[in-house]
XYZ file of N, CA and C in Angstrom:
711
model
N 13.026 -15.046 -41.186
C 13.957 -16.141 -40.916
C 15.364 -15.773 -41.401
N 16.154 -16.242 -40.348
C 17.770 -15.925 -40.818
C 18.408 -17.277 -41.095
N 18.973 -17.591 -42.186
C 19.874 -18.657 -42.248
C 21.251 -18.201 -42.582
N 22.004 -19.196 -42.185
C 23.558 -19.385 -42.388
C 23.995 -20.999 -42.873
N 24.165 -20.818 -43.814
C 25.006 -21.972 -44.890
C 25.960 -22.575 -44.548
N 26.379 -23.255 -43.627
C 28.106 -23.869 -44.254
C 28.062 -25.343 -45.712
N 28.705 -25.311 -46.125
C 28.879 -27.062 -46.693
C 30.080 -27.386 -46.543
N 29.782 -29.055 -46.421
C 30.330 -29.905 -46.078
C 31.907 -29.396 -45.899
N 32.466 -29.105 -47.207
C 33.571 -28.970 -47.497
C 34.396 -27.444 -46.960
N 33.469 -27.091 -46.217
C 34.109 -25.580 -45.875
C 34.646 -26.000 -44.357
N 34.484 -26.773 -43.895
C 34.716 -27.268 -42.366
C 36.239 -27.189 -42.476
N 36.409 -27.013 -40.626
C 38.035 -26.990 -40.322
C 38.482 -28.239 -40.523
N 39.769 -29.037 -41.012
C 40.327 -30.367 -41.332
C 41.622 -30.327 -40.636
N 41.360 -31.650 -39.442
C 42.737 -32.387 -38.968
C 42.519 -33.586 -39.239
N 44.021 -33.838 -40.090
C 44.141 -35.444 -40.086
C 45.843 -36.086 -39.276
N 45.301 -36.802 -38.550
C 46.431 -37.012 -37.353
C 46.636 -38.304 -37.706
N 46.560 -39.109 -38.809
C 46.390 -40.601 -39.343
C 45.481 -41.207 -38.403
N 45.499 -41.728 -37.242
C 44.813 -42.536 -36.361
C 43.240 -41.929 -36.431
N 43.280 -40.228 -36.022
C 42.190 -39.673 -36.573
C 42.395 -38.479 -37.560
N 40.797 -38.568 -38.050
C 40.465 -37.723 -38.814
C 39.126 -36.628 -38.285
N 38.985 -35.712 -38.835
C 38.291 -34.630 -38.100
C 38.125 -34.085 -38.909
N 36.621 -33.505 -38.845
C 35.763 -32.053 -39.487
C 35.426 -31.568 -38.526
N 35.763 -29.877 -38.344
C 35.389 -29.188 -37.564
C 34.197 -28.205 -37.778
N 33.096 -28.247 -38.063
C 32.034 -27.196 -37.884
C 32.630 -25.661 -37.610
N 33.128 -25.949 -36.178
C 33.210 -24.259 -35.636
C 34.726 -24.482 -35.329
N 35.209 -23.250 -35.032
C 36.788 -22.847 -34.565
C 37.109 -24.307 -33.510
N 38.119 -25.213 -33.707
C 38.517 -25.532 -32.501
C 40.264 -26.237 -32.657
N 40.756 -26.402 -31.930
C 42.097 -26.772 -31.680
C 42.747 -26.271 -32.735
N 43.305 -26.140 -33.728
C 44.336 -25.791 -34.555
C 43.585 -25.006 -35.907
N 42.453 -25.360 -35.600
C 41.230 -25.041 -36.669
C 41.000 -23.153 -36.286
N 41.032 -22.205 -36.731
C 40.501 -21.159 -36.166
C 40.103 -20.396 -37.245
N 38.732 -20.075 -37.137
C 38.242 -19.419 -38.147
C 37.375 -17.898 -37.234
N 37.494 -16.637 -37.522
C 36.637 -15.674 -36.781
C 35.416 -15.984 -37.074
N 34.885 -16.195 -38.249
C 33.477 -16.149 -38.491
C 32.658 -17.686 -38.049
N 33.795 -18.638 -37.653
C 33.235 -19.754 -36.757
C 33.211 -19.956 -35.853
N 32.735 -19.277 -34.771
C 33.475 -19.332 -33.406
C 31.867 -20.176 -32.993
N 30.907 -20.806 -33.319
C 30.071 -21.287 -32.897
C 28.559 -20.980 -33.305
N 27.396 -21.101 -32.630
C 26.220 -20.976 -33.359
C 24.981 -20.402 -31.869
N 25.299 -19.403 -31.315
C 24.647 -19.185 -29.753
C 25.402 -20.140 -28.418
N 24.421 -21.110 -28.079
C 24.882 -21.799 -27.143
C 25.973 -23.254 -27.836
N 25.928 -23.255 -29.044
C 26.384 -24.408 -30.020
C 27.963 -24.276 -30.040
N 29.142 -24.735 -29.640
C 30.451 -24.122 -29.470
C 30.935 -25.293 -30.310
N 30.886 -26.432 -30.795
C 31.599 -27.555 -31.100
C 30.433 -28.495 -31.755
N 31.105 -28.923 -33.295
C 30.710 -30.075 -34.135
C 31.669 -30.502 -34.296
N 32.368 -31.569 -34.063
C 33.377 -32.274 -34.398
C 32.843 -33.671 -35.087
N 33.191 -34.043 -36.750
C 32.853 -35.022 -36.992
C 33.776 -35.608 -37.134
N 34.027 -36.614 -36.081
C 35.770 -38.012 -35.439
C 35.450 -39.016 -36.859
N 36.642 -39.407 -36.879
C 37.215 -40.538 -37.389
C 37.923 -41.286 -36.942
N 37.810 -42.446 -36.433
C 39.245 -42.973 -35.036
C 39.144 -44.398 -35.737
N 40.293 -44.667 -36.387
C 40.878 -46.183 -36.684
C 40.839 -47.040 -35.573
N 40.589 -48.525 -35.808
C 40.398 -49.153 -34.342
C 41.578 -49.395 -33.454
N 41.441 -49.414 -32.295
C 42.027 -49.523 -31.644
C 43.425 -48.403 -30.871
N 42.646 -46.951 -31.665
C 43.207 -46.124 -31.106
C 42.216 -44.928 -30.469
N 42.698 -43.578 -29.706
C 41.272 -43.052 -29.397
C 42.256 -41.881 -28.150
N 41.718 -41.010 -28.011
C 41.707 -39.691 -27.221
C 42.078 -40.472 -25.871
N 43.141 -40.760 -25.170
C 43.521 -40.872 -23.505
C 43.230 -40.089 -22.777
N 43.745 -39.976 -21.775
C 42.917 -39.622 -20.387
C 43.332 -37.862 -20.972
N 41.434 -36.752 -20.526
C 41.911 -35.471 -20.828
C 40.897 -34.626 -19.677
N 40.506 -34.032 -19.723
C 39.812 -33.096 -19.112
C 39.367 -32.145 -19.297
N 37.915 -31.892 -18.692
C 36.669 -30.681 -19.507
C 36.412 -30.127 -18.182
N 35.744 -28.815 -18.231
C 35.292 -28.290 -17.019
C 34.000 -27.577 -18.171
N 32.824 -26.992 -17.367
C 32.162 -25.923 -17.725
C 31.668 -26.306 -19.254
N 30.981 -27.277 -19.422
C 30.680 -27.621 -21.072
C 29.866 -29.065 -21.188
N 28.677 -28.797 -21.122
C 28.028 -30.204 -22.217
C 28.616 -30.774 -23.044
N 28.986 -31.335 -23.026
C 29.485 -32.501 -24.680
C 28.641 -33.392 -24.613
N 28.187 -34.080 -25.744
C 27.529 -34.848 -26.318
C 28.296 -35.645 -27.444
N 28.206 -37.299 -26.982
C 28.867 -38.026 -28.208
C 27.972 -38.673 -28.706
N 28.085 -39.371 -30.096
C 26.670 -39.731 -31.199
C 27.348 -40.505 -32.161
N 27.669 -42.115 -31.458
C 28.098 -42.812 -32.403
C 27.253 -42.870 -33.899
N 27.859 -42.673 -34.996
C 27.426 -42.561 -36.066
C 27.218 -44.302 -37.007
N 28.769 -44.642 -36.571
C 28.717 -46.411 -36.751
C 29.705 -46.846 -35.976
N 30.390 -47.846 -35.755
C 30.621 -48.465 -34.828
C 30.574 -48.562 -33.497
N 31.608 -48.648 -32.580
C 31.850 -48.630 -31.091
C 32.837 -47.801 -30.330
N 32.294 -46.842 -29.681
C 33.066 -45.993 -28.983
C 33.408 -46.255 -27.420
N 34.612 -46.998 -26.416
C 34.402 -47.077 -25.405
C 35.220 -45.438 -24.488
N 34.110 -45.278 -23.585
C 34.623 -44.344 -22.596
C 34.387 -45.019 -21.088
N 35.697 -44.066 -20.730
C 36.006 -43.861 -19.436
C 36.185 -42.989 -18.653
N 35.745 -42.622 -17.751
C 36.111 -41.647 -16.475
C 36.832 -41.639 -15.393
N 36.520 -40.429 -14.437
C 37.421 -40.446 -13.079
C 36.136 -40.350 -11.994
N 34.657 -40.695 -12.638
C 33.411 -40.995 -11.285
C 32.787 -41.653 -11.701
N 33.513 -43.047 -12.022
C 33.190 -44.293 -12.302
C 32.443 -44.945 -13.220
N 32.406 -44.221 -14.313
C 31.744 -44.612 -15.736
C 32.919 -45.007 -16.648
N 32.504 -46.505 -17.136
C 33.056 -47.341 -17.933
C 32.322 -48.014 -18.535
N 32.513 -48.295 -20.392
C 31.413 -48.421 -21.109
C 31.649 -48.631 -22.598
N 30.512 -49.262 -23.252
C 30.849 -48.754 -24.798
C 29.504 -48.446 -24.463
N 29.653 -47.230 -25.896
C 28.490 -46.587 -26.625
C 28.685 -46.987 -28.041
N 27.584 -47.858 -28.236
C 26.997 -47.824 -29.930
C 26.209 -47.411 -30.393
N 26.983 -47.537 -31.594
C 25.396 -46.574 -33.036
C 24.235 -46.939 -32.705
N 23.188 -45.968 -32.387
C 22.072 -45.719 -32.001
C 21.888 -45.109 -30.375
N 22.893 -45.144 -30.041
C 22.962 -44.708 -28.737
C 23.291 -43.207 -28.917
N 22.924 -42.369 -27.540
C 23.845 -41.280 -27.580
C 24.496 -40.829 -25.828
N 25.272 -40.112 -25.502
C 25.579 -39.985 -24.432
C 26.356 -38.559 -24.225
N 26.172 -38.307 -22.903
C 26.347 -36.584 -22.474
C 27.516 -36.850 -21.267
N 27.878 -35.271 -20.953
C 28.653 -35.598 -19.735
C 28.421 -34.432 -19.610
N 27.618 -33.778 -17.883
C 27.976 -32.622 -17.871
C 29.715 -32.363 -17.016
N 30.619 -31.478 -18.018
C 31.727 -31.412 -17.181
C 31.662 -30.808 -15.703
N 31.195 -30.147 -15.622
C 31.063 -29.134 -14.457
C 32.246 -28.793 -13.925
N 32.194 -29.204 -12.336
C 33.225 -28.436 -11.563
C 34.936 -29.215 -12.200
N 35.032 -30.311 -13.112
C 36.343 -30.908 -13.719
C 35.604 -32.379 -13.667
N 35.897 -32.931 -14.805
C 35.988 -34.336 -15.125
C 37.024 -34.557 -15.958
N 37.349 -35.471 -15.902
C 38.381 -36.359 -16.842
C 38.098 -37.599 -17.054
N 38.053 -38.165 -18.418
C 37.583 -39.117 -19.032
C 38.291 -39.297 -20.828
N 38.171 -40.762 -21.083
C 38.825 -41.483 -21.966
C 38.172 -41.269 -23.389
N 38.502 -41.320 -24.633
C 37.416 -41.816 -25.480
C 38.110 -42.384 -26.496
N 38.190 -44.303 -26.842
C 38.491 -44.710 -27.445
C 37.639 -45.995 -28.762
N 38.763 -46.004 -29.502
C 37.654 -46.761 -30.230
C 37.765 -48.164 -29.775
N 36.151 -48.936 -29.017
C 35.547 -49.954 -28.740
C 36.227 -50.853 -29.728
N 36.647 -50.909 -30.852
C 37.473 -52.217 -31.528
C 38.542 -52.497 -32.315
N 39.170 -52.714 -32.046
C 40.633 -53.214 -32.271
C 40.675 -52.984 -33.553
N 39.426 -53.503 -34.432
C 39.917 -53.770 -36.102
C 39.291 -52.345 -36.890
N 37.879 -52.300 -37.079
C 36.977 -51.503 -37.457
C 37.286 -49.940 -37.088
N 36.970 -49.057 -37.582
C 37.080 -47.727 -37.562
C 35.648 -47.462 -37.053
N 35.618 -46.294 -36.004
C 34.053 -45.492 -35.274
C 34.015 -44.574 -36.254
N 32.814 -43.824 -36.160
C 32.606 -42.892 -36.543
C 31.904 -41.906 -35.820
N 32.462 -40.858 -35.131
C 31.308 -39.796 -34.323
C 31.136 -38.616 -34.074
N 29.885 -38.236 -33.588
C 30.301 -36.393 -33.425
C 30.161 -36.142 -32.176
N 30.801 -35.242 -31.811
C 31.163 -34.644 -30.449
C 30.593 -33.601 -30.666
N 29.635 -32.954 -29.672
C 29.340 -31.924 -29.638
C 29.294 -31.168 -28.572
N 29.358 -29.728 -28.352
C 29.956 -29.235 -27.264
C 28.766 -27.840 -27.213
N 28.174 -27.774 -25.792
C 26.895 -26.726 -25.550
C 27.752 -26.192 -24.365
N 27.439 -24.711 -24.760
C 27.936 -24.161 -23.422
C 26.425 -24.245 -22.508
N 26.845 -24.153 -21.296
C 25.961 -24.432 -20.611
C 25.364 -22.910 -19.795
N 24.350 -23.003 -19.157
C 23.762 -22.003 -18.346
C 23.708 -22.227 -16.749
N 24.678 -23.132 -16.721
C 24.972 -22.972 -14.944
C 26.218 -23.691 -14.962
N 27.166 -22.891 -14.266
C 28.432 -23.610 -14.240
C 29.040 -23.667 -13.066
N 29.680 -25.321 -13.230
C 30.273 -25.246 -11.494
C 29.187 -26.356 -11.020
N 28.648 -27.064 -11.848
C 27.876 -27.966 -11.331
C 28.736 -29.718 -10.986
N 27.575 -30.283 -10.466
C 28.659 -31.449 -9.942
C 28.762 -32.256 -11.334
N 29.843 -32.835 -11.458
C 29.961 -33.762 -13.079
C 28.966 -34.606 -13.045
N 28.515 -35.289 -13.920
C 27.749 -36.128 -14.223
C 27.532 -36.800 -15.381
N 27.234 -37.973 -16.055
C 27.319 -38.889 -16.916
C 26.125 -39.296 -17.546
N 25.731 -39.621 -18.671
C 24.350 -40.007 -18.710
C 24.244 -41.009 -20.375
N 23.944 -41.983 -20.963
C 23.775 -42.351 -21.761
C 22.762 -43.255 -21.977
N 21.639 -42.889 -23.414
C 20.863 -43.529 -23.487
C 20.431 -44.051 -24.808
N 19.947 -45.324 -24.787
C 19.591 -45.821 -25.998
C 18.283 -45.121 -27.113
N 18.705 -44.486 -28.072
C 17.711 -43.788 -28.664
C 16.589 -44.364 -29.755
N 17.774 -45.327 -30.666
C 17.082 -45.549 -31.954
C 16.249 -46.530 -32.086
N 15.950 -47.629 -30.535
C 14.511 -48.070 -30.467
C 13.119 -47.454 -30.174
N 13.233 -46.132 -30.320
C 11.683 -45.420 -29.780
C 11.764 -44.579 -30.751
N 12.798 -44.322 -32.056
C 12.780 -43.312 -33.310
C 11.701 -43.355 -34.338
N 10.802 -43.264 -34.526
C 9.927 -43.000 -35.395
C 9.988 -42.271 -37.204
N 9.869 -43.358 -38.116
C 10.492 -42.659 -39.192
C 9.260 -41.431 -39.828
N 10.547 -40.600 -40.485
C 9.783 -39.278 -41.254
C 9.059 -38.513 -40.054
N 9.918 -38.273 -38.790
C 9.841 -37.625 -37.562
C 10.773 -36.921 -37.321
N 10.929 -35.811 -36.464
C 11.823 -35.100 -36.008
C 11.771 -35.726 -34.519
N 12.586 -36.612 -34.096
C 12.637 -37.728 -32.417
C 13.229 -37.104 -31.893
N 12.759 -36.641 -30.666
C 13.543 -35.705 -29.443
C 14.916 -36.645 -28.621
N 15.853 -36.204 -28.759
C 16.992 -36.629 -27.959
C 17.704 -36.476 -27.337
N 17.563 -34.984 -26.711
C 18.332 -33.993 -25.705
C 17.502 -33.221 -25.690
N 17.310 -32.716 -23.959
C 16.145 -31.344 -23.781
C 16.831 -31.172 -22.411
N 16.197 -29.929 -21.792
C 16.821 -29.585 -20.677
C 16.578 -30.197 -19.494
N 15.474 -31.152 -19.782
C 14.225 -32.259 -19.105
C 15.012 -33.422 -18.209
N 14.677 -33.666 -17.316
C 15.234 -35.120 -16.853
C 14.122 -36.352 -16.912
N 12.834 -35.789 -17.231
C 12.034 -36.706 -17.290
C 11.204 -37.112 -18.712
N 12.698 -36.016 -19.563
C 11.499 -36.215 -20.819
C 13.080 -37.370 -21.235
N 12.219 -37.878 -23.027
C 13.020 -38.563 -23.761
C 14.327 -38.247 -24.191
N 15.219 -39.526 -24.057
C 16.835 -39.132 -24.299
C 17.215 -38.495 -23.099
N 18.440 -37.462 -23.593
C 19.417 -37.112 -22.541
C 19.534 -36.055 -22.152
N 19.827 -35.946 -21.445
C 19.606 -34.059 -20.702
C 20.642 -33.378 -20.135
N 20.556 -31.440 -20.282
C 21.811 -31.191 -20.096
C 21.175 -29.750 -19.387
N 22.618 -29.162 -18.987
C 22.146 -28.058 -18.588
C 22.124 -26.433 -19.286
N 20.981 -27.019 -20.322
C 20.800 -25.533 -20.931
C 19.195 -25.493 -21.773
N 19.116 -24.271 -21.965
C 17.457 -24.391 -22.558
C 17.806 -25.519 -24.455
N 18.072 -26.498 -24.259
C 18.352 -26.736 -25.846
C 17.628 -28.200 -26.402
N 17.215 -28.229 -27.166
C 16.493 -29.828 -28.067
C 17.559 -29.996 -28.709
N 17.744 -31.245 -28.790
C 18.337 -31.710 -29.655
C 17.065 -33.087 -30.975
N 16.697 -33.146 -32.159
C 16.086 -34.155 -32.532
C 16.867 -34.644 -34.021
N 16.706 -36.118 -33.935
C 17.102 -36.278 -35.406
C 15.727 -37.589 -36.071
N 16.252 -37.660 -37.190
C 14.736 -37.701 -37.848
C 15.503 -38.783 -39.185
N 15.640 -40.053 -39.937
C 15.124 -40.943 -40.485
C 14.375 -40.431 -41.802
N 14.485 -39.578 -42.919
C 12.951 -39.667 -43.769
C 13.788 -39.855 -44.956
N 12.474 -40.376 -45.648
C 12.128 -40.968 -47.116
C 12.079 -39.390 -48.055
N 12.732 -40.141 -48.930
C 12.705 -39.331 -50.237
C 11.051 -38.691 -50.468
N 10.826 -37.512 -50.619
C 9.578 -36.815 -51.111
C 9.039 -36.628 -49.558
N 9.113 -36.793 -48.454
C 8.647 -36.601 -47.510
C 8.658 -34.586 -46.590
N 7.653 -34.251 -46.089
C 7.865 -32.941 -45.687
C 7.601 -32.938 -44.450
N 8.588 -31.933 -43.359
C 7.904 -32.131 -42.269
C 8.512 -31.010 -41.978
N 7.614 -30.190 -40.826
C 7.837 -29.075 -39.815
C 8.565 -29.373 -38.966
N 9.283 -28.505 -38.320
C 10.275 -28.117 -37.104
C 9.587 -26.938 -36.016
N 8.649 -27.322 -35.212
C 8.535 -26.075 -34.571
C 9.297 -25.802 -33.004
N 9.997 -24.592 -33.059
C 11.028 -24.205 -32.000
C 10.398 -24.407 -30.974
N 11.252 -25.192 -29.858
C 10.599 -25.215 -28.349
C 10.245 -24.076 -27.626
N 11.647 -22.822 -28.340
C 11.343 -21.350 -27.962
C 11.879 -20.378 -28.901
N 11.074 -19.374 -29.127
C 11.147 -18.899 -30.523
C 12.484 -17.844 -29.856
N 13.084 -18.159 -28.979
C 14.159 -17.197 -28.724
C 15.267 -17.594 -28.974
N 15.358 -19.249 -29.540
C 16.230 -20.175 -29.625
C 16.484 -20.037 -31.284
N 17.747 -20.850 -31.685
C 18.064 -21.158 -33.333
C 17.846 -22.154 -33.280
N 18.180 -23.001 -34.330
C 18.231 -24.227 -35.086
C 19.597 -24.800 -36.115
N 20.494 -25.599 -35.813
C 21.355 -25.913 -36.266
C 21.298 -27.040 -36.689
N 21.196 -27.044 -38.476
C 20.549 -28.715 -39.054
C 21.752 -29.493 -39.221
N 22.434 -30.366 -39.397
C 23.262 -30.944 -39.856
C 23.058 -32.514 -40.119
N 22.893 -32.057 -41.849
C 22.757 -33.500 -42.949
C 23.371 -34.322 -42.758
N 23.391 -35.487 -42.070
C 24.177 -37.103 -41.598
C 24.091 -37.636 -43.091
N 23.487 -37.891 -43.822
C 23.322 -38.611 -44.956
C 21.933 -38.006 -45.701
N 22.479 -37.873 -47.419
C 21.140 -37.851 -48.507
C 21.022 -36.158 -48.234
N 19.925 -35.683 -48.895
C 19.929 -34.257 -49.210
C 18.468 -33.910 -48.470
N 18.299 -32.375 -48.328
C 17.052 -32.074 -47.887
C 17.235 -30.574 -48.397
N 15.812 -29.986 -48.478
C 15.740 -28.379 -48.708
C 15.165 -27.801 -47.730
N 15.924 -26.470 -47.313
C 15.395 -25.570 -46.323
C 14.993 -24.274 -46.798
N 13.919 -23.434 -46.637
C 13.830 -22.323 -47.269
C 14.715 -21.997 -48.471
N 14.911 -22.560 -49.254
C 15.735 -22.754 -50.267
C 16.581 -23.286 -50.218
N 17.000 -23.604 -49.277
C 18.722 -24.093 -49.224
C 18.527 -25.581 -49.451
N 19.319 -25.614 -50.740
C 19.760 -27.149 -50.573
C 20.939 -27.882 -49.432
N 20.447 -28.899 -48.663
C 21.876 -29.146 -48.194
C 21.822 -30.702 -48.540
N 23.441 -30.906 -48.731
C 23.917 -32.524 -49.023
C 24.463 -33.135 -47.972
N 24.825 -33.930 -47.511
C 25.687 -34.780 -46.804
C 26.201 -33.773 -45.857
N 26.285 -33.604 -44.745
C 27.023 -33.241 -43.827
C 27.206 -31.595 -44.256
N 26.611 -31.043 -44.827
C 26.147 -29.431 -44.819
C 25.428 -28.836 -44.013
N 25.810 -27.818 -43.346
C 24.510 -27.105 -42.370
C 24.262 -26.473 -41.776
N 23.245 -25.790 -41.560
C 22.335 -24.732 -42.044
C 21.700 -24.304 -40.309
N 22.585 -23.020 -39.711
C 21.858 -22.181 -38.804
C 20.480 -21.416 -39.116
N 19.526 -21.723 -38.233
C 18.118 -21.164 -38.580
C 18.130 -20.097 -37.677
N 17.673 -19.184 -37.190
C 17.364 -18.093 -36.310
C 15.870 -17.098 -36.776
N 15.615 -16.077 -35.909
C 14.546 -15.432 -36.208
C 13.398 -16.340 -36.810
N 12.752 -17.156 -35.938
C 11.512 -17.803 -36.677
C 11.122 -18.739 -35.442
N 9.523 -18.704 -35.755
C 9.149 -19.955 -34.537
C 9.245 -21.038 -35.424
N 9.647 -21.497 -36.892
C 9.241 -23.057 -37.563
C 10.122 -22.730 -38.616
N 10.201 -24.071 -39.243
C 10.504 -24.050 -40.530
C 10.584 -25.377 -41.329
N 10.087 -25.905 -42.474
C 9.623 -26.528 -42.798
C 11.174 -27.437 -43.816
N 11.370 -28.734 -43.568
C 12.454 -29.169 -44.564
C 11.591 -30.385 -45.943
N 11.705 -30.313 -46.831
C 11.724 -31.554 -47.722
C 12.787 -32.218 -48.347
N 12.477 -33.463 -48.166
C 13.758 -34.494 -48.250
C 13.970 -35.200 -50.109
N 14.641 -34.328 -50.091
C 14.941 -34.600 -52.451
C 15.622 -35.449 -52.103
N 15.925 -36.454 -51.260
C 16.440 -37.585 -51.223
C 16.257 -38.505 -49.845
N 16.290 -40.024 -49.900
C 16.214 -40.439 -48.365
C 17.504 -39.942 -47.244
N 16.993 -38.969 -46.395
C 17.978 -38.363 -45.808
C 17.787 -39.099 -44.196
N 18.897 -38.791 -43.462
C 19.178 -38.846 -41.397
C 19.583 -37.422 -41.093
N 18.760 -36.453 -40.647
C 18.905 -35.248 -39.861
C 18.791 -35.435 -38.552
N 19.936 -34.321 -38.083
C 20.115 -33.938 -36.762
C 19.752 -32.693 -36.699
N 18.859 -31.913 -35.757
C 18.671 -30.627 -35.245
C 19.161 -30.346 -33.650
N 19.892 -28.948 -33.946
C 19.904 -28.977 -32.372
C 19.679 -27.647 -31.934
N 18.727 -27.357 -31.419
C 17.708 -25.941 -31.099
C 18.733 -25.560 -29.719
N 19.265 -24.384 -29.578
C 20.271 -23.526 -29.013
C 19.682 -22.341 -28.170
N 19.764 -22.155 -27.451
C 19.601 -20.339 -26.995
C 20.663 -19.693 -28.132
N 20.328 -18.351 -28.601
C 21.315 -17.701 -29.455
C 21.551 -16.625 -28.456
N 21.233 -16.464 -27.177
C 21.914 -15.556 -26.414
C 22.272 -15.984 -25.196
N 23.986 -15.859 -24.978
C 24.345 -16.475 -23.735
C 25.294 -15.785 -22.823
């Protein structure tokens, strides 16, 4: 098994007042060589958007993104007719494909969102855009790893175009549970939402986290009540 460490505090930082931002990997003003991403994994952005302000009209081509309200209300908009809020517990995709352009602001005037953007390169490009959002955290099962992105259109959650899982998981303090890879050709990219967990040694806290590679499994225990996100990647693209 190969791991790679970041914590919390090593992330790229923009603060633009309205927002705030942790960057995982290299992006906009952020550039790091040794972050340029995690295989198919190109973008963790953890947003901060005061209410009533939010990203205007922009445009993606060639890229999965995935947004994951963390707490409040995020409303988006497009240019092929998706208009909407997404709330905490929800999550939602867009494949960009051949060009989309779309909004992302914060759903309320007063309250501050909180979310992550995440960005998969994809394995077919040039596809037609498309939109997709679905309610997750009524079918989540606690002290589980809950599937929420796969390459599937008929499995659970949301789907994109690349070999990748995405699951996040709810557990109680003292609890242990396995991770086994959908394909042992794939990584694993954990990232701690809240509370602590151990990985093959690695402690991680709050928003620390931990590339897995070379391994079909790997086992986490939770030294505290933790919310994990995994998101299983091709590491060759």
């Amino acid at each position: 098994m190969k791991t790679t460490y970041h914590a919390a505090n090593s992330r790229g930082d923009a603060n633009h007042g309205w927002l705030k931002s942790k960057h995982t990997f290299s992006f906009a003003n952020y550039h790091n060589p040794e972050r340029m991403g995690f295989g198919a994994l190109r973008v963790i952005n953890d947003d901060f958007v005061i209410g009533g302000q939010g990203f205007g009209k922009h445009s993606h081509r060639d890229m999965e993104i995935i947004s994951i309200p963390l707490s409040g209300k995020l409303a988006h908009g497009d240019n092929i007719g998706n208009e909407g809020i997404i709330e905490t517990g929800e999550i939602q995709v867009m494949s960009a494909g051949t060009g989309i352009t779309h909004s992302e602001m914060n759903g309320d005037a007063n309250e501050p969102v909180k979310f992550l953007q995440i960005w998969v390169i994809p394995n077919k490009m040039g596809v037609t855009p498309r939109y997709q959002q679905v309610r997750m955290d009524e079918h989540m099962k606690a002290n589980e790893f809950n599937q929420v992105l796969s390459p599937n259109a008929d499995d659970a959650g949301v789907w994109i175009h690349q070999n990748a899982w995405f699951h996040m998981g709810n557990f109680n303090k003292g609890v242990t549970q396995t991770y086994d890879l959908k394909d042992v050709n794939n990584g694993v990219y954990v990232l701690v939402l809240e509370g602590k967990v151990t990985i093959n040694g690695n402690v991680l806290d709050t928003r620390d986290g931990l590339g897995i590679s070379d391994t079909k499994s790997f086992t986490m225990d939770a030294d505290e009540d933790a919310r994990v996100l995994l998101m299983e990647v091709p590491m060759i693209i």
